Amino acid sequence: MDCAASSLGPQRTSTGRAGKERTRQALIISVRLPRLCFGIGCDVTRLMNRVPTFGLSASSPSCSMVLPKMVETEDSSFWADAEWSAALLALIGHPLGGVHLPGAPGPVRDHWLERLTELSGQPRLRKIPANIPEGRLLGGIDLGATLQHGKPIAETGLLGECDGQIVVAAMAERLPRNTVHHLCSALDHGQIIVARDAVEANVAARLTLVAQDEGTGDEWLHGALADRLGITLDMTELGIHDVEDEHFTPRLVERARALLDDIHLTDAQMATLTSLALSLGIDSPRAALAAIKVARGCGAGWRDNGCRA
């Protein structure tokens, strides 16, 4: 059984048992660590000093022996990580980018998506199919309205329709490069530039993306897109019997959202998260920034619901 929720999303480097183990180790900087860092006020610097981490990378042989000592918490079940991930995604939204979901479809993933829908307050999660035409994704000219009014009338694409919402990219490992480019632009800037079919416009597209990565072998989520998703949640080895009681409610998420702007990390806490990421060979600045956002979200959730992280 292996589930990890990470604010420092990994790159898939190889396949097979060894590759899966490296992926698991790279995912170990999870929502648990930010909860230790801020959510329950733990001194992570002191915690790190208990075991040597300098020079360790995600593939170091001793890495898996060191890290569990650093991330163990009173509520450290695998499903608790999944619950925290859903709550954080609903709480932080677009600034966090989204979540990378590697693995095949199944009842556990379906249940987690239902929990995310419930916590987000959305009636449903819109889906972006891998083969979506660019005109439907971005929008363009509305032919009927243009003929009616005698001038170019723009039609809003799916990205614009989903402004401020959580969306699901099905089979994200098969997304074409142009779709990946437009999604990255929306995640970076909260808008897309539409310049096609005689229509030029800046369209708001503050998305929170759930990337379902069902790739095997040589297929995996594009690195540029994975780098922009603040959480990686691997539920590959979880069965439906591992699903536990609910840890959060929509009301708790709303109350935590009211506290989020008042939650701040100290310079020492931010430096600790960054140093730990570098020691594991994770050098993306986006990953460290995402870890800080996750820590702030955990702080808001901890203050609000009083649950033991």
GROMACS .gro file of C-alpha atoms in nm:
model
  309
    1MET     CA    1   0.000   0.000   0.000
    2ASP     CA    2   0.152   0.328  -0.110
    3CYS     CA    3  -0.005   0.669  -0.132
    4ALA     CA    4   0.186   0.995  -0.122
    5ALA     CA    5   0.065   1.351  -0.155
    6SER     CA    6   0.341   1.588  -0.247
    7SER     CA    7   0.379   1.961  -0.283
    8LEU     CA    8   0.703   1.892  -0.469
    9GLY     CA    9   0.585   1.708  -0.776
   10PRO     CA   10   0.832   1.459  -0.929
   11GLN     CA   11   0.936   1.384  -1.283
   12ARG     CA   12   0.891   1.023  -1.387
   13THR     CA   13   1.242   0.906  -1.465
   14SER     CA   14   1.208   0.534  -1.529
   15THR     CA   15   0.968   0.244  -1.531
   16GLY     CA   16   0.941  -0.079  -1.337
   17ARG     CA   17   0.987  -0.148  -0.968
   18ALA     CA   18   1.299   0.070  -0.925
   19GLY     CA   19   1.134   0.362  -1.103
   20LYS     CA   20   0.825   0.332  -0.886
   21GLU     CA   21   1.038   0.333  -0.572
   22ARG     CA   22   1.218   0.650  -0.684
   23THR     CA   23   0.882   0.809  -0.758
   24ARG     CA   24   0.761   0.715  -0.410
   25GLN     CA   25   1.070   0.866  -0.251
   26ALA     CA   26   1.039   1.185  -0.453
   27LEU     CA   27   0.677   1.215  -0.339
   28ILE     CA   28   0.767   1.185   0.028
   29ILE     CA   29   0.775   1.563   0.085
   30SER     CA   30   0.402   1.551   0.126
   31VAL     CA   31   0.121   1.740   0.283
   32ARG     CA   32   0.247   1.584   0.605
   33LEU     CA   33   0.568   1.787   0.605
   34PRO     CA   34   0.399   2.126   0.557
   35ARG     CA   35   0.158   2.024   0.833
   36LEU     CA   36   0.460   1.968   1.055
   37CYS     CA   37   0.618   2.291   0.933
   38PHE     CA   38   0.326   2.518   1.009
   39GLY     CA   39  -0.003   2.343   1.068
   40ILE     CA   40   0.091   2.215   1.412
   41GLY     CA   41   0.372   2.461   1.479
   42CYS     CA   42   0.651   2.204   1.474
   43ASP     CA   43   1.013   2.318   1.440
   44VAL     CA   44   1.105   2.136   1.120
   45THR     CA   45   1.465   2.256   1.140
   46ARG     CA   46   1.506   2.073   1.469
   47LEU     CA   47   1.326   1.771   1.326
   48MET     CA   48   1.558   1.761   1.025
   49ASN     CA   49   1.863   1.771   1.248
   50ARG     CA   50   1.765   1.434   1.396
   51VAL     CA   51   1.874   1.260   1.076
   52PRO     CA   52   2.130   1.350   0.807
   53THR     CA   53   1.969   1.479   0.487
   54PHE     CA   54   2.250   1.675   0.323
   55GLY     CA   55   2.339   1.535  -0.017
   56LEU     CA   56   2.044   1.298  -0.032
   57SER     CA   57   1.852   1.275  -0.355
   58ALA     CA   58   1.522   1.104  -0.418
   59SER     CA   59   1.709   0.800  -0.549
   60SER     CA   60   1.960   0.772  -0.263
   61PRO     CA   61   1.956   0.421  -0.108
   62SER     CA   62   1.923   0.560   0.245
   63CYS     CA   63   1.658   0.814   0.152
   64SER     CA   64   1.360   0.591   0.229
   65MET     CA   65   1.505   0.509   0.572
   66VAL     CA   66   1.556   0.873   0.666
   67LEU     CA   67   1.237   1.033   0.545
   68PRO     CA   68   0.973   0.839   0.740
   69LYS     CA   69   1.133   0.965   1.060
   70MET     CA   70   1.078   1.320   0.939
   71VAL     CA   71   0.719   1.297   0.818
   72GLU     CA   72   0.544   1.070   1.069
   73THR     CA   73   0.244   1.239   1.231
   74GLU     CA   74  -0.039   1.138   1.460
   75ASP     CA   75  -0.274   1.127   1.160
   76SER     CA   76  -0.044   0.983   0.894
   77SER     CA   77  -0.272   0.738   0.715
   78PHE     CA   78  -0.261   0.733   0.339
   79TRP     CA   79  -0.626   0.833   0.308
   80ALA     CA   80  -0.566   1.127   0.542
   81ASP     CA   81  -0.312   1.257   0.289
   82ALA     CA   82  -0.574   1.224   0.015
   83GLU     CA   83  -0.832   1.410   0.226
   84TRP     CA   84  -0.586   1.690   0.299
   85SER     CA   85  -0.501   1.712  -0.070
   86ALA     CA   86  -0.867   1.753  -0.168
   87ALA     CA   87  -0.925   2.011   0.105
   88LEU     CA   88  -0.613   2.209   0.010
   89LEU     CA   89  -0.709   2.210  -0.356
   90ALA     CA   90  -1.058   2.336  -0.271
   91LEU     CA   91  -0.915   2.592  -0.029
   92ILE     CA   92  -0.627   2.741  -0.229
   93GLY     CA   93  -0.751   2.685  -0.582
   94HIS     CA   94  -0.578   2.848  -0.879
   95PRO     CA   95  -0.265   2.976  -0.695
   96LEU     CA   96  -0.176   2.613  -0.618
   97GLY     CA   97  -0.208   2.511  -0.982
   98GLY     CA   98  -0.373   2.177  -0.928
   99VAL     CA   99  -0.301   1.813  -0.863
  100HIS     CA  100  -0.121   1.543  -1.061
  101LEU     CA  101  -0.303   1.208  -1.026
  102PRO     CA  102  -0.084   0.925  -1.158
  103GLY     CA  103  -0.235   0.580  -1.191
  104ALA     CA  104  -0.518   0.390  -1.352
  105PRO     CA  105  -0.884   0.480  -1.296
  106GLY     CA  106  -1.074   0.300  -1.023
  107PRO     CA  107  -1.320   0.338  -0.735
  108VAL     CA  108  -1.069   0.509  -0.506
  109ARG     CA  109  -0.993   0.783  -0.757
  110ASP     CA  110  -1.363   0.823  -0.834
  111HIS     CA  111  -1.441   0.859  -0.463
  112TRP     CA  112  -1.163   1.113  -0.419
  113LEU     CA  113  -1.298   1.319  -0.709
  114GLU     CA  114  -1.642   1.308  -0.547
  115ARG     CA  115  -1.487   1.438  -0.225
  116LEU     CA  116  -1.310   1.715  -0.416
  117THR     CA  117  -1.637   1.813  -0.584
  118GLU     CA  118  -1.813   1.823  -0.248
  119LEU     CA  119  -1.544   2.029  -0.076
  120SER     CA  120  -1.510   2.273  -0.367
  121GLY     CA  121  -1.879   2.355  -0.370
  122GLN     CA  122  -1.898   2.305  -0.747
  123PRO     CA  123  -2.201   2.119  -0.880
  124ARG     CA  124  -1.967   1.912  -1.099
  125LEU     CA  125  -1.611   1.908  -1.229
  126ARG     CA  126  -1.582   2.003  -1.596
  127LYS     CA  127  -1.363   1.774  -1.807
  128ILE     CA  128  -1.109   1.856  -2.076
  129PRO     CA  129  -1.077   1.557  -2.310
  130ALA     CA  130  -0.733   1.484  -2.450
  131ASN     CA  131  -0.857   1.521  -2.808
  132ILE     CA  132  -1.042   1.851  -2.762
  133PRO     CA  133  -1.022   2.075  -3.072
  134GLU     CA  134  -0.832   2.399  -3.022
  135GLY     CA  135  -1.135   2.601  -3.127
  136ARG     CA  136  -1.345   2.447  -2.850
  137LEU     CA  137  -1.064   2.487  -2.596
  138LEU     CA  138  -0.989   2.854  -2.666
  139GLY     CA  139  -1.300   2.980  -2.837
  140GLY     CA  140  -1.316   3.180  -3.156
  141ILE     CA  141  -1.576   3.329  -3.381
  142ASP     CA  142  -1.944   3.254  -3.318
  143LEU     CA  143  -2.061   3.206  -3.675
  144GLY     CA  144  -2.433   3.229  -3.602
  145ALA     CA  145  -2.403   3.545  -3.393
  146THR     CA  146  -2.161   3.698  -3.644
  147LEU     CA  147  -2.406   3.648  -3.930
  148GLN     CA  148  -2.689   3.785  -3.719
  149HIS     CA  149  -2.510   4.103  -3.609
  150GLY     CA  150  -2.297   4.161  -3.917
  151LYS     CA  151  -1.971   4.184  -3.722
  152PRO     CA  152  -1.730   3.934  -3.560
  153ILE     CA  153  -1.873   3.798  -3.235
  154ALA     CA  154  -1.645   3.592  -3.011
  155GLU     CA  155  -1.748   3.258  -2.866
  156THR     CA  156  -1.604   3.164  -2.526
  157GLY     CA  157  -1.401   2.843  -2.521
  158LEU     CA  158  -1.392   2.579  -2.252
  159LEU     CA  159  -1.102   2.742  -2.065
  160GLY     CA  160  -1.290   3.070  -2.041
  161GLU     CA  161  -1.610   2.894  -1.936
  162CYS     CA  162  -1.422   2.728  -1.650
  163ASP     CA  163  -1.274   3.049  -1.506
  164GLY     CA  164  -1.250   3.012  -1.127
  165GLN     CA  165  -1.331   2.640  -1.135
  166ILE     CA  166  -1.161   2.306  -1.085
  167VAL     CA  167  -1.134   2.114  -1.413
  168VAL     CA  168  -1.024   1.759  -1.491
  169ALA     CA  169  -0.788   1.675  -1.777
  170ALA     CA  170  -0.869   1.318  -1.874
  171MET     CA  171  -0.576   1.107  -2.001
  172ALA     CA  172  -0.348   1.405  -1.943
  173GLU     CA  173  -0.044   1.206  -2.055
  174ARG     CA  174  -0.187   1.218  -2.409
  175LEU     CA  175  -0.251   1.591  -2.425
  176PRO     CA  176  -0.102   1.741  -2.744
  177ARG     CA  177   0.166   2.005  -2.707
  178ASN     CA  178  -0.057   2.295  -2.807
  179THR     CA  179  -0.313   2.200  -2.541
  180VAL     CA  180  -0.035   2.172  -2.281
  181HIS     CA  181   0.088   2.517  -2.384
  182HIS     CA  182  -0.256   2.675  -2.337
  183LEU     CA  183  -0.306   2.504  -2.001
  184CYS     CA  184   0.036   2.622  -1.881
  185SER     CA  185  -0.051   2.977  -1.988
  186ALA     CA  186  -0.378   2.962  -1.795
  187LEU     CA  187  -0.203   2.826  -1.485
  188ASP     CA  188   0.074   3.089  -1.504
  189HIS     CA  189  -0.128   3.400  -1.583
  190GLY     CA  190  -0.489   3.318  -1.501
  191GLN     CA  191  -0.584   3.410  -1.856
  192ILE     CA  192  -0.532   3.308  -2.216
  193ILE     CA  193  -0.478   3.517  -2.528
  194VAL     CA  194  -0.716   3.425  -2.808
  195ALA     CA  195  -0.604   3.535  -3.155
  196ARG     CA  196  -0.784   3.325  -3.412
  197ASP     CA  197  -1.073   3.349  -3.661
  198ALA     CA  198  -1.051   3.730  -3.670
  199VAL     CA  199  -1.101   3.741  -3.292
  200GLU     CA  200  -0.843   3.887  -3.053
  201ALA     CA  201  -0.915   3.886  -2.682
  202ASN     CA  202  -0.770   3.826  -2.337
  203VAL     CA  203  -0.992   3.571  -2.165
  204ALA     CA  204  -0.986   3.507  -1.789
  205ALA     CA  205  -0.905   3.141  -1.719
  206ARG     CA  206  -0.810   3.099  -1.352
  207LEU     CA  207  -0.815   2.722  -1.353
  208THR     CA  208  -0.735   2.462  -1.091
  209LEU     CA  209  -0.634   2.153  -1.285
  210VAL     CA  210  -0.672   1.786  -1.194
  211ALA     CA  211  -0.442   1.600  -1.435
  212GLN     CA  212  -0.533   1.232  -1.458
  213ASP     CA  213  -0.211   1.062  -1.568
  214GLU     CA  214  -0.287   0.706  -1.675
  215GLY     CA  215   0.036   0.664  -1.867
  216THR     CA  216   0.239   0.344  -1.866
  217GLY     CA  217   0.571   0.266  -2.027
  218ASP     CA  218   0.688   0.567  -2.227
  219GLU     CA  219   0.378   0.781  -2.167
  220TRP     CA  220   0.363   1.033  -1.885
  221LEU     CA  221   0.243   1.382  -1.807
  222HIS     CA  222   0.437   1.657  -1.985
  223GLY     CA  223   0.705   1.795  -1.753
  224ALA     CA  224   0.605   2.159  -1.805
  225LEU     CA  225   0.251   2.086  -1.693
  226ALA     CA  226   0.353   1.863  -1.402
  227ASP     CA  227   0.585   2.138  -1.275
  228ARG     CA  228   0.290   2.375  -1.244
  229LEU     CA  229   0.073   2.141  -1.035
  230GLY     CA  230   0.132   2.203  -0.667
  231ILE     CA  231   0.031   1.858  -0.539
  232THR     CA  232   0.102   1.508  -0.664
  233LEU     CA  233  -0.129   1.244  -0.520
  234ASP     CA  234  -0.039   0.881  -0.588
  235MET     CA  235  -0.321   0.645  -0.488
  236THR     CA  236  -0.203   0.359  -0.709
  237GLU     CA  237  -0.185   0.097  -0.435
  238LEU     CA  238  -0.493   0.204  -0.240
  239GLY     CA  239  -0.804  -0.013  -0.239
  240ILE     CA  240  -1.155   0.095  -0.157
  241HIS     CA  241  -1.118  -0.068   0.186
  242ASP     CA  242  -0.846   0.189   0.266
  243VAL     CA  243  -1.092   0.477   0.240
  244GLU     CA  244  -1.165   0.624   0.582
  245ASP     CA  245  -1.412   0.865   0.734
  246GLU     CA  246  -1.428   1.221   0.607
  247HIS     CA  247  -1.179   1.461   0.763
  248PHE     CA  248  -1.320   1.784   0.622
  249THR     CA  249  -1.654   1.942   0.530
  250PRO     CA  250  -1.734   2.224   0.286
  251ARG     CA  251  -1.813   2.448   0.583
  252LEU     CA  252  -1.468   2.390   0.732
  253VAL     CA  253  -1.305   2.473   0.399
  254GLU     CA  254  -1.502   2.798   0.375
  255ARG     CA  255  -1.406   2.899   0.727
  256ALA     CA  256  -1.041   2.815   0.659
  257ARG     CA  257  -1.053   3.031   0.345
  258ALA     CA  258  -1.141   3.330   0.561
  259LEU     CA  259  -0.824   3.268   0.765
  260LEU     CA  260  -0.586   3.199   0.478
  261ASP     CA  261  -0.473   3.558   0.415
  262ASP     CA  262  -0.365   3.588   0.779
  263ILE     CA  263  -0.144   3.277   0.769
  264HIS     CA  264   0.226   3.341   0.709
  265LEU     CA  265   0.543   3.135   0.732
  266THR     CA  266   0.860   3.261   0.893
  267ASP     CA  267   1.176   3.303   0.688
  268ALA     CA  268   1.325   3.005   0.870
  269GLN     CA  269   1.032   2.781   0.779
  270MET     CA  270   1.047   2.882   0.413
  271ALA     CA  271   1.424   2.828   0.406
  272THR     CA  272   1.378   2.484   0.562
  273LEU     CA  273   1.128   2.371   0.300
  274THR     CA  274   1.352   2.500   0.021
  275SER     CA  275   1.666   2.339   0.163
  276LEU     CA  276   1.492   2.007   0.213
  277ALA     CA  277   1.368   2.013  -0.146
  278LEU     CA  278   1.719   2.079  -0.276
  279SER     CA  279   1.864   1.805  -0.059
  280LEU     CA  280   1.627   1.562  -0.229
  281GLY     CA  281   1.733   1.675  -0.574
  282ILE     CA  282   1.411   1.870  -0.641
  283ASP     CA  283   1.536   2.200  -0.780
  284SER     CA  284   1.224   2.354  -0.931
  285PRO     CA  285   1.142   2.692  -0.771
  286ARG     CA  286   0.774   2.629  -0.847
  287ALA     CA  287   0.788   2.319  -0.629
  288ALA     CA  288   0.924   2.512  -0.331
  289LEU     CA  289   0.665   2.788  -0.378
  290ALA     CA  290   0.391   2.527  -0.392
  291ALA     CA  291   0.517   2.373  -0.068
  292ILE     CA  292   0.492   2.713   0.099
  293LYS     CA  293   0.135   2.759  -0.026
  294VAL     CA  294   0.045   2.412   0.098
  295ALA     CA  295   0.195   2.491   0.438
  296ARG     CA  296  -0.014   2.809   0.463
  297GLY     CA  297  -0.323   2.615   0.366
  298CYS     CA  298  -0.247   2.352   0.629
  299GLY     CA  299  -0.208   2.630   0.884
  300ALA     CA  300  -0.550   2.771   0.800
  301GLY     CA  301  -0.709   2.427   0.809
  302TRP     CA  302  -0.539   2.341   1.139
  303ARG     CA  303  -0.655   2.657   1.311
  304ASP     CA  304  -1.003   2.613   1.177
  305ASN     CA  305  -1.103   2.255   1.237
  306GLY     CA  306  -0.882   2.162   1.528
  307CYS     CA  307  -0.812   1.817   1.382
  308ARG     CA  308  -0.484   1.654   1.470
  309ALA     CA  309  -0.256   1.670   1.167
   0.00000   0.00000   0.00000
